[in-house]
């Protein structure tokens, strides 16, 4: 991804970066970006009690996320980005995150408050999410799962779909997230889902159907055509959403292991049960039958629709929203899903 010079320059003044909570607006090519606060490292260190281990609320591929409290009493989430000096990984993801979030705002996307750049330190500051992420709550221990009613799971699923539809179809240039998964969906105090972690995201200029890039993402959520060819499209995110939807409804992990079957994938399990007419049995048992069976099965079918092996058969996210909100199942024709079961197939 290439970045405009005006954007790069906003990071280059060390004296600016140390001024606490200043606001830096910037504009390039007639495109005005949102204003971000620039925090000092000292301020964020104090907010997180010296980046105390007990303040860690999440771990990502490029750093840890800490709960912090600013001087005005506001709670925030502070991501400390790890920089690999040789490859500059981390630095690229840091810039990608700010680029992606610089001109977008949506109820179902995480809000970036600001950042810190001092020497080799790179930190991002977000709104604090009281209910952590899906992997820690809904998809964690059975006791946590039982707190997520069918109604709540339904609204979370719809919210994620709306956020992705906004990125894919309403933002210009379009944005492909590349790492949709349970740990990248955070929940606010009202359990409103918000897509987070845009470090791997890519911008799609108008009229571009795909870009070729290095493979990035998480096994189990990776669409097979992207993993094998490196050709990234919006349908790659649709595949990941389909896997996540199957998780939300079933409560099962994306990849499981047992002695009899060895390693097996949720997508495979759902496909087998669909073919055997037993999809209803895949619904999370902790719900104790307190859900609409027809609706739950429809959600599982939509998940399978999104993970079809042929990418062109997967629906756009705007179509997924309509399917999730409809009581009709007519026209849902599902073909075999694509699964990346062998890491040797990775490009």
mmCIF file of C-alpha atoms in Angstrom:
data_model
loop_
_atom_site.group_PDB
_atom_site.id
_atom_site.type_symbol
_atom_site.label_atom_id
_atom_site.label_comp_id
_atom_site.label_asym_id
_atom_site.label_seq_id
_atom_site.Cartn_x
_atom_site.Cartn_y
_atom_site.Cartn_z
ATOM 1 C CA UNK A 1 0.000 0.000 0.000
ATOM 2 C CA UNK A 2 1.371 3.398 -0.932
ATOM 3 C CA UNK A 3 0.767 6.337 1.372
ATOM 4 C CA UNK A 4 0.592 10.027 0.390
ATOM 5 C CA UNK A 5 3.525 12.148 1.454
ATOM 6 C CA UNK A 6 1.325 14.428 3.532
ATOM 7 C CA UNK A 7 0.181 11.387 5.493
ATOM 8 C CA UNK A 8 3.702 10.102 6.146
ATOM 9 C CA UNK A 9 4.908 13.529 7.223
ATOM 10 C CA UNK A 10 2.379 13.726 10.026
ATOM 11 C CA UNK A 11 4.484 11.137 11.914
ATOM 12 C CA UNK A 12 7.890 12.670 11.386
ATOM 13 C CA UNK A 13 8.128 15.443 13.930
ATOM 14 C CA UNK A 14 9.330 14.094 17.250
ATOM 15 C CA UNK A 15 8.633 17.405 18.950
ATOM 16 C CA UNK A 16 5.004 17.277 17.805
ATOM 17 C CA UNK A 17 4.639 13.698 18.969
ATOM 18 C CA UNK A 18 5.580 14.475 22.533
ATOM 19 C CA UNK A 19 2.977 17.182 23.037
ATOM 20 C CA UNK A 20 0.158 15.694 25.056
ATOM 21 C CA UNK A 21 -3.173 15.168 23.381
ATOM 22 C CA UNK A 22 -2.719 17.680 20.577
ATOM 23 C CA UNK A 23 -4.918 17.415 17.510
ATOM 24 C CA UNK A 24 -3.430 16.903 14.063
ATOM 25 C CA UNK A 25 -5.723 17.271 11.063
ATOM 26 C CA UNK A 26 -4.327 16.549 7.644
ATOM 27 C CA UNK A 27 -5.437 16.775 4.052
ATOM 28 C CA UNK A 28 -4.109 15.342 0.821
ATOM 29 C CA UNK A 29 -5.394 15.160 -2.726
ATOM 30 C CA UNK A 30 -8.533 17.065 -1.756
ATOM 31 C CA UNK A 31 -9.386 14.343 0.765
ATOM 32 C CA UNK A 32 -9.759 15.476 4.346
ATOM 33 C CA UNK A 33 -9.121 12.940 7.066
ATOM 34 C CA UNK A 34 -10.507 12.765 10.571
ATOM 35 C CA UNK A 35 -8.630 14.435 13.355
ATOM 36 C CA UNK A 36 -6.739 12.243 15.766
ATOM 37 C CA UNK A 37 -5.329 13.082 19.149
ATOM 38 C CA UNK A 38 -1.576 12.653 19.516
ATOM 39 C CA UNK A 39 -0.703 11.256 22.932
ATOM 40 C CA UNK A 40 2.668 11.270 24.633
ATOM 41 C CA UNK A 41 4.254 7.986 25.647
ATOM 42 C CA UNK A 42 4.491 9.266 29.229
ATOM 43 C CA UNK A 43 0.752 9.917 29.310
ATOM 44 C CA UNK A 44 -0.143 6.455 28.026
ATOM 45 C CA UNK A 45 2.343 4.771 30.331
ATOM 46 C CA UNK A 46 0.693 6.480 33.285
ATOM 47 C CA UNK A 47 -2.780 5.600 31.994
ATOM 48 C CA UNK A 48 -1.927 1.888 31.882
ATOM 49 C CA UNK A 49 0.020 1.852 35.174
ATOM 50 C CA UNK A 50 3.297 1.326 33.388
ATOM 51 C CA UNK A 51 1.786 -1.159 30.940
ATOM 52 C CA UNK A 52 1.171 -3.499 33.824
ATOM 53 C CA UNK A 53 0.553 -7.129 32.857
ATOM 54 C CA UNK A 54 -2.721 -7.152 34.800
ATOM 55 C CA UNK A 55 -3.976 -4.397 32.491
ATOM 56 C CA UNK A 56 -3.637 -6.528 29.348
ATOM 57 C CA UNK A 57 -7.035 -7.093 27.755
ATOM 58 C CA UNK A 58 -5.923 -8.572 24.446
ATOM 59 C CA UNK A 59 -3.027 -9.963 22.442
ATOM 60 C CA UNK A 60 -2.621 -9.476 18.715
ATOM 61 C CA UNK A 61 -0.128 -10.433 16.061
ATOM 62 C CA UNK A 62 1.557 -7.059 16.372
ATOM 63 C CA UNK A 63 1.352 -6.265 20.054
ATOM 64 C CA UNK A 64 -0.584 -6.262 23.304
ATOM 65 C CA UNK A 65 -3.662 -4.195 24.158
ATOM 66 C CA UNK A 66 -3.943 -2.596 27.598
ATOM 67 C CA UNK A 67 -6.817 -1.051 29.489
ATOM 68 C CA UNK A 68 -5.974 2.512 30.418
ATOM 69 C CA UNK A 69 -7.507 5.533 32.101
ATOM 70 C CA UNK A 70 -6.625 9.005 30.882
ATOM 71 C CA UNK A 71 -6.214 11.990 33.190
ATOM 72 C CA UNK A 72 -9.779 13.135 32.463
ATOM 73 C CA UNK A 73 -11.083 9.766 33.686
ATOM 74 C CA UNK A 74 -11.865 8.336 30.245
ATOM 75 C CA UNK A 75 -11.171 4.631 29.842
ATOM 76 C CA UNK A 76 -9.325 3.662 26.667
ATOM 77 C CA UNK A 77 -7.701 0.641 25.052
ATOM 78 C CA UNK A 78 -4.022 1.167 24.253
ATOM 79 C CA UNK A 79 -2.353 -1.046 21.681
ATOM 80 C CA UNK A 80 1.447 -1.195 21.878
ATOM 81 C CA UNK A 81 2.627 -2.104 18.384
ATOM 82 C CA UNK A 82 5.672 -4.371 18.158
ATOM 83 C CA UNK A 83 8.083 -3.332 15.409
ATOM 84 C CA UNK A 84 10.287 -5.882 13.629
ATOM 85 C CA UNK A 85 13.256 -3.758 12.606
ATOM 86 C CA UNK A 86 14.461 -5.986 9.770
ATOM 87 C CA UNK A 87 11.150 -6.343 7.956
ATOM 88 C CA UNK A 88 9.451 -3.223 9.367
ATOM 89 C CA UNK A 89 6.407 -5.335 10.102
ATOM 90 C CA UNK A 90 4.441 -3.553 12.746
ATOM 91 C CA UNK A 91 5.348 -0.179 11.272
ATOM 92 C CA UNK A 92 3.387 -1.043 8.124
ATOM 93 C CA UNK A 93 0.473 -2.355 10.154
ATOM 94 C CA UNK A 94 0.525 0.773 12.326
ATOM 95 C CA UNK A 95 0.199 3.007 9.258
ATOM 96 C CA UNK A 96 -2.392 0.709 7.677
ATOM 97 C CA UNK A 97 -4.553 0.940 10.784
ATOM 98 C CA UNK A 98 -4.540 4.736 10.782
ATOM 99 C CA UNK A 99 -5.051 4.903 7.015
ATOM 100 C CA UNK A 100 -8.052 2.584 7.134
ATOM 101 C CA UNK A 101 -9.715 4.358 10.056
ATOM 102 C CA UNK A 102 -8.843 7.902 9.028
ATOM 103 C CA UNK A 103 -11.981 8.705 7.044
ATOM 104 C CA UNK A 104 -14.558 6.149 8.164
ATOM 105 C CA UNK A 105 -17.026 6.065 11.007
ATOM 106 C CA UNK A 106 -19.709 3.472 11.607
ATOM 107 C CA UNK A 107 -21.576 2.068 14.580
ATOM 108 C CA UNK A 108 -20.038 -1.346 13.954
ATOM 109 C CA UNK A 109 -16.417 -0.272 13.543
ATOM 110 C CA UNK A 110 -14.005 0.424 16.384
ATOM 111 C CA UNK A 111 -13.208 4.114 16.955
ATOM 112 C CA UNK A 112 -9.564 5.187 16.864
ATOM 113 C CA UNK A 113 -8.995 8.108 19.238
ATOM 114 C CA UNK A 114 -5.375 8.773 18.448
ATOM 115 C CA UNK A 115 -1.825 7.520 18.461
ATOM 116 C CA UNK A 116 1.654 8.000 19.881
ATOM 117 C CA UNK A 117 4.924 8.110 17.934
ATOM 118 C CA UNK A 118 8.086 8.614 19.950
ATOM 119 C CA UNK A 119 11.395 7.162 18.742
ATOM 120 C CA UNK A 120 10.724 3.507 17.963
ATOM 121 C CA UNK A 121 7.512 3.460 19.993
ATOM 122 C CA UNK A 122 4.192 3.115 18.171
ATOM 123 C CA UNK A 123 0.925 3.076 20.105
ATOM 124 C CA UNK A 124 -2.726 3.282 19.066
ATOM 125 C CA UNK A 125 -5.523 4.479 21.342
ATOM 126 C CA UNK A 126 -9.106 3.283 20.923
ATOM 127 C CA UNK A 127 -12.396 3.595 22.756
ATOM 128 C CA UNK A 128 -12.516 1.031 25.550
ATOM 129 C CA UNK A 129 -14.882 -1.880 24.952
ATOM 130 C CA UNK A 130 -16.459 -3.039 28.207
ATOM 131 C CA UNK A 131 -17.336 -6.544 27.008
ATOM 132 C CA UNK A 132 -14.005 -7.471 25.437
ATOM 133 C CA UNK A 133 -14.101 -9.562 22.235
ATOM 134 C CA UNK A 134 -16.132 -12.513 20.983
ATOM 135 C CA UNK A 135 -13.300 -15.010 21.466
ATOM 136 C CA UNK A 136 -13.092 -14.101 25.164
ATOM 137 C CA UNK A 137 -16.817 -14.006 25.855
ATOM 138 C CA UNK A 138 -19.279 -15.727 23.534
ATOM 139 C CA UNK A 139 -16.763 -18.296 22.317
ATOM 140 C CA UNK A 140 -15.007 -18.765 25.634
ATOM 141 C CA UNK A 141 -16.156 -20.869 28.562
ATOM 142 C CA UNK A 142 -19.608 -22.424 28.578
ATOM 143 C CA UNK A 143 -20.683 -20.134 31.422
ATOM 144 C CA UNK A 144 -19.931 -17.101 29.246
ATOM 145 C CA UNK A 145 -21.705 -18.599 26.227
ATOM 146 C CA UNK A 146 -24.857 -19.136 28.224
ATOM 147 C CA UNK A 147 -25.103 -15.363 28.763
ATOM 148 C CA UNK A 148 -25.478 -14.843 25.023
ATOM 149 C CA UNK A 149 -29.127 -15.398 24.200
ATOM 150 C CA UNK A 150 -30.258 -16.177 20.675
ATOM 151 C CA UNK A 151 -31.565 -12.620 20.350
ATOM 152 C CA UNK A 152 -28.151 -11.219 21.271
ATOM 153 C CA UNK A 153 -26.340 -13.551 18.866
ATOM 154 C CA UNK A 154 -28.722 -12.496 16.119
ATOM 155 C CA UNK A 155 -28.029 -8.786 16.654
ATOM 156 C CA UNK A 156 -24.264 -9.345 16.919
ATOM 157 C CA UNK A 157 -24.298 -11.243 13.615
ATOM 158 C CA UNK A 158 -26.267 -8.497 11.891
ATOM 159 C CA UNK A 159 -24.023 -5.786 13.313
ATOM 160 C CA UNK A 160 -20.847 -7.443 12.019
ATOM 161 C CA UNK A 161 -22.475 -7.841 8.598
ATOM 162 C CA UNK A 162 -23.413 -4.158 8.538
ATOM 163 C CA UNK A 163 -19.878 -3.105 9.431
ATOM 164 C CA UNK A 164 -18.400 -5.250 6.665
ATOM 165 C CA UNK A 165 -20.960 -4.073 4.129
ATOM 166 C CA UNK A 166 -20.004 -0.493 4.944
ATOM 167 C CA UNK A 167 -16.305 -1.244 4.370
ATOM 168 C CA UNK A 168 -16.899 -3.191 1.160
ATOM 169 C CA UNK A 169 -19.582 -1.149 -0.541
ATOM 170 C CA UNK A 170 -20.017 2.315 0.980
ATOM 171 C CA UNK A 171 -16.473 3.493 1.674
ATOM 172 C CA UNK A 172 -14.421 4.792 -1.258
ATOM 173 C CA UNK A 173 -11.878 3.377 -1.773
ATOM 174 C CA UNK A 174 -13.337 0.114 -0.513
ATOM 175 C CA UNK A 175 -11.599 -1.641 2.356
ATOM 176 C CA UNK A 176 -10.930 -5.357 2.716
ATOM 177 C CA UNK A 177 -10.181 -6.217 6.329
ATOM 178 C CA UNK A 178 -8.256 -9.502 5.718
ATOM 179 C CA UNK A 179 -8.531 -10.775 9.287
ATOM 180 C CA UNK A 180 -12.186 -11.104 10.265
ATOM 181 C CA UNK A 181 -12.318 -13.474 13.239
ATOM 182 C CA UNK A 182 -13.803 -13.729 16.718
ATOM 183 C CA UNK A 183 -10.892 -12.015 18.488
ATOM 184 C CA UNK A 184 -11.213 -9.005 16.164
ATOM 185 C CA UNK A 185 -14.855 -8.365 17.029
ATOM 186 C CA UNK A 186 -15.118 -6.281 20.206
ATOM 187 C CA UNK A 187 -18.276 -5.532 22.179
ATOM 188 C CA UNK A 188 -19.194 -2.256 23.892
ATOM 189 C CA UNK A 189 -21.223 -1.915 27.086
ATOM 190 C CA UNK A 190 -24.430 -2.624 25.151
ATOM 191 C CA UNK A 191 -22.886 -5.630 23.365
ATOM 192 C CA UNK A 192 -22.851 -3.726 20.078
ATOM 193 C CA UNK A 193 -20.240 -5.491 17.905
ATOM 194 C CA UNK A 194 -17.408 -3.468 16.410
ATOM 195 C CA UNK A 195 -14.864 -4.699 13.881
ATOM 196 C CA UNK A 196 -11.346 -4.028 15.166
ATOM 197 C CA UNK A 197 -7.681 -4.444 14.179
ATOM 198 C CA UNK A 198 -7.220 -2.962 10.720
ATOM 199 C CA UNK A 199 -3.466 -3.567 10.629
ATOM 200 C CA UNK A 200 -3.772 -6.047 7.764
ATOM 201 C CA UNK A 201 -6.473 -4.179 5.840
ATOM 202 C CA UNK A 202 -6.093 -3.134 2.220
ATOM 203 C CA UNK A 203 -7.682 -0.304 0.261
ATOM 204 C CA UNK A 204 -9.356 -1.194 -3.033
ATOM 205 C CA UNK A 205 -9.426 1.619 -5.620
ATOM 206 C CA UNK A 206 -12.578 1.912 -7.692
ATOM 207 C CA UNK A 207 -13.030 -0.662 -10.483
ATOM 208 C CA UNK A 208 -10.297 -2.954 -9.086
ATOM 209 C CA UNK A 209 -11.635 -6.499 -8.672
ATOM 210 C CA UNK A 210 -8.642 -7.917 -6.805
ATOM 211 C CA UNK A 211 -5.114 -7.211 -5.689
ATOM 212 C CA UNK A 212 -2.239 -9.636 -5.270
ATOM 213 C CA UNK A 213 -0.583 -9.477 -1.870
ATOM 214 C CA UNK A 214 1.255 -11.584 0.658
ATOM 215 C CA UNK A 215 -0.982 -14.001 2.517
ATOM 216 C CA UNK A 216 -2.218 -12.709 5.849
ATOM 217 C CA UNK A 217 -4.982 -13.813 8.156
ATOM 218 C CA UNK A 218 -5.822 -16.712 10.448
ATOM 219 C CA UNK A 219 -6.034 -20.400 9.575
ATOM 220 C CA UNK A 220 -9.624 -21.563 9.640
ATOM 221 C CA UNK A 221 -10.907 -18.181 8.513
ATOM 222 C CA UNK A 222 -8.727 -17.895 5.384
ATOM 223 C CA UNK A 223 -10.553 -18.307 2.103
ATOM 224 C CA UNK A 224 -8.790 -21.072 0.150
ATOM 225 C CA UNK A 225 -8.499 -19.165 -3.144
ATOM 226 C CA UNK A 226 -6.739 -16.253 -1.412
ATOM 227 C CA UNK A 227 -4.462 -18.554 0.583
ATOM 228 C CA UNK A 228 -3.414 -20.447 -2.540
ATOM 229 C CA UNK A 229 -3.158 -17.653 -5.117
ATOM 230 C CA UNK A 230 -2.604 -14.489 -3.085
ATOM 231 C CA UNK A 231 -5.468 -12.837 -5.019
ATOM 232 C CA UNK A 232 -7.407 -10.809 -2.459
ATOM 233 C CA UNK A 233 -11.031 -9.782 -3.062
ATOM 234 C CA UNK A 234 -13.934 -8.657 -0.931
ATOM 235 C CA UNK A 235 -15.217 -12.231 -1.162
ATOM 236 C CA UNK A 236 -12.216 -13.226 0.993
ATOM 237 C CA UNK A 237 -13.790 -11.263 3.868
ATOM 238 C CA UNK A 238 -17.179 -12.788 3.067
ATOM 239 C CA UNK A 239 -15.674 -16.256 3.566
ATOM 240 C CA UNK A 240 -14.251 -15.230 6.959
ATOM 241 C CA UNK A 241 -17.614 -13.799 7.987
ATOM 242 C CA UNK A 242 -19.302 -17.076 7.054
ATOM 243 C CA UNK A 243 -16.967 -19.021 9.338
ATOM 244 C CA UNK A 244 -17.570 -16.510 12.137
ATOM 245 C CA UNK A 245 -21.346 -16.781 11.694
ATOM 246 C CA UNK A 246 -21.129 -20.566 12.062
ATOM 247 C CA UNK A 247 -19.158 -20.014 15.275
ATOM 248 C CA UNK A 248 -21.657 -17.563 16.733
ATOM 249 C CA UNK A 249 -24.623 -19.851 16.140
ATOM 250 C CA UNK A 250 -22.948 -23.122 17.144
ATOM 251 C CA UNK A 251 -20.518 -22.057 19.870
ATOM 252 C CA UNK A 252 -17.980 -24.499 18.367
ATOM 253 C CA UNK A 253 -14.347 -23.539 17.650
ATOM 254 C CA UNK A 254 -13.245 -23.021 14.055
ATOM 255 C CA UNK A 255 -10.712 -25.847 14.332
ATOM 256 C CA UNK A 256 -11.114 -28.614 16.888
ATOM 257 C CA UNK A 257 -9.137 -31.713 17.727
ATOM 258 C CA UNK A 258 -10.167 -35.036 19.165
ATOM 259 C CA UNK A 259 -8.588 -38.487 19.336
ATOM 260 C CA UNK A 260 -11.062 -40.168 16.973
ATOM 261 C CA UNK A 261 -11.245 -37.584 14.185
ATOM 262 C CA UNK A 262 -7.997 -35.705 14.687
ATOM 263 C CA UNK A 263 -8.075 -32.114 13.473
ATOM 264 C CA UNK A 264 -11.400 -31.117 11.976
ATOM 265 C CA UNK A 265 -12.954 -27.883 10.773
ATOM 266 C CA UNK A 266 -16.272 -26.314 11.751
ATOM 267 C CA UNK A 267 -17.011 -25.624 8.081
ATOM 268 C CA UNK A 268 -16.729 -29.358 7.348
ATOM 269 C CA UNK A 269 -18.914 -30.231 10.306
ATOM 270 C CA UNK A 270 -21.614 -27.774 9.205
ATOM 271 C CA UNK A 271 -21.515 -29.063 5.626
ATOM 272 C CA UNK A 272 -21.914 -32.677 6.759
ATOM 273 C CA UNK A 273 -24.860 -31.812 8.997
ATOM 274 C CA UNK A 274 -26.459 -29.770 6.224
ATOM 275 C CA UNK A 275 -26.252 -32.708 3.823
ATOM 276 C CA UNK A 276 -27.737 -34.996 6.459
ATOM 277 C CA UNK A 277 -30.575 -32.589 7.281
ATOM 278 C CA UNK A 278 -29.302 -32.137 10.828
ATOM 279 C CA UNK A 279 -28.285 -28.446 10.901
ATOM 280 C CA UNK A 280 -30.591 -27.778 13.840
ATOM 281 C CA UNK A 281 -28.386 -30.067 15.960
ATOM 282 C CA UNK A 282 -25.449 -27.720 15.343
ATOM 283 C CA UNK A 283 -27.055 -24.847 17.268
ATOM 284 C CA UNK A 284 -25.240 -24.158 20.548
ATOM 285 C CA UNK A 285 -26.658 -26.562 23.176
ATOM 286 C CA UNK A 286 -26.198 -23.988 25.966
ATOM 287 C CA UNK A 287 -29.208 -22.155 24.523
ATOM 288 C CA UNK A 288 -31.355 -25.010 25.873
ATOM 289 C CA UNK A 289 -33.774 -24.773 22.988
ATOM 290 C CA UNK A 290 -34.611 -21.128 23.702
ATOM 291 C CA UNK A 291 -34.368 -19.925 20.127
ATOM 292 C CA UNK A 292 -36.309 -19.928 16.879
ATOM 293 C CA UNK A 293 -35.253 -23.129 15.127
ATOM 294 C CA UNK A 294 -36.080 -21.938 11.623
ATOM 295 C CA UNK A 295 -34.138 -18.723 12.109
ATOM 296 C CA UNK A 296 -31.098 -20.468 13.594
ATOM 297 C CA UNK A 297 -30.986 -22.958 10.715
ATOM 298 C CA UNK A 298 -31.317 -20.079 8.232
ATOM 299 C CA UNK A 299 -28.328 -18.338 9.838
ATOM 300 C CA UNK A 300 -26.278 -21.537 9.528
ATOM 301 C CA UNK A 301 -27.267 -21.853 5.875
ATOM 302 C CA UNK A 302 -26.183 -18.251 5.289
ATOM 303 C CA UNK A 303 -22.852 -19.098 6.906
ATOM 304 C CA UNK A 304 -22.433 -22.000 4.474
ATOM 305 C CA UNK A 305 -23.477 -19.737 1.605
ATOM 306 C CA UNK A 306 -20.602 -17.406 2.500
ATOM 307 C CA UNK A 307 -17.950 -20.148 2.594
ATOM 308 C CA UNK A 308 -18.687 -21.736 -0.783
ATOM 309 C CA UNK A 309 -15.562 -22.843 -2.596
ATOM 310 C CA UNK A 310 -16.370 -20.802 -5.713
ATOM 311 C CA UNK A 311 -15.871 -17.205 -4.582
ATOM 312 C CA UNK A 312 -18.212 -15.736 -7.195
ATOM 313 C CA UNK A 313 -21.111 -17.695 -5.681
ATOM 314 C CA UNK A 314 -20.671 -16.045 -2.297
ATOM 315 C CA UNK A 315 -23.085 -13.161 -1.699
ATOM 316 C CA UNK A 316 -22.050 -9.546 -1.208
ATOM 317 C CA UNK A 317 -22.316 -8.363 2.382
ATOM 318 C CA UNK A 318 -25.291 -6.125 1.560
ATOM 319 C CA UNK A 319 -27.086 -9.261 0.332
ATOM 320 C CA UNK A 320 -26.070 -11.098 3.511
ATOM 321 C CA UNK A 321 -27.746 -8.379 5.597
ATOM 322 C CA UNK A 322 -30.987 -8.885 3.669
ATOM 323 C CA UNK A 323 -30.796 -12.658 4.115
ATOM 324 C CA UNK A 324 -30.185 -12.314 7.851
ATOM 325 C CA UNK A 325 -33.184 -10.005 8.165
ATOM 326 C CA UNK A 326 -35.521 -12.052 5.948
ATOM 327 C CA UNK A 327 -37.865 -14.840 6.919
ATOM 328 C CA UNK A 328 -37.563 -16.411 3.500
ATOM 329 C CA UNK A 329 -35.191 -19.255 2.598
ATOM 330 C CA UNK A 330 -36.197 -19.508 -1.040
ATOM 331 C CA UNK A 331 -33.358 -19.103 -3.489
ATOM 332 C CA UNK A 332 -30.642 -20.166 -1.039
ATOM 333 C CA UNK A 333 -28.748 -22.715 -3.132
ATOM 334 C CA UNK A 334 -25.618 -23.896 -1.326
ATOM 335 C CA UNK A 335 -22.666 -25.584 -3.014
ATOM 336 C CA UNK A 336 -19.648 -27.299 -1.465
ATOM 337 C CA UNK A 337 -17.530 -25.128 0.840
ATOM 338 C CA UNK A 338 -13.861 -24.400 0.320
ATOM 339 C CA UNK A 339 -11.465 -25.478 3.059
ATOM 340 C CA UNK A 340 -7.755 -24.920 3.452
ATOM 341 C CA UNK A 341 -6.857 -28.049 5.378
ATOM 342 C CA UNK A 342 -3.225 -28.332 4.333
ATOM 343 C CA UNK A 343 -0.740 -25.552 5.168
ATOM 344 C CA UNK A 344 1.435 -26.761 2.288
ATOM 345 C CA UNK A 345 -1.122 -25.183 -0.040
ATOM 346 C CA UNK A 346 -0.317 -21.703 1.255
ATOM 347 C CA UNK A 347 1.330 -19.457 -1.278
#
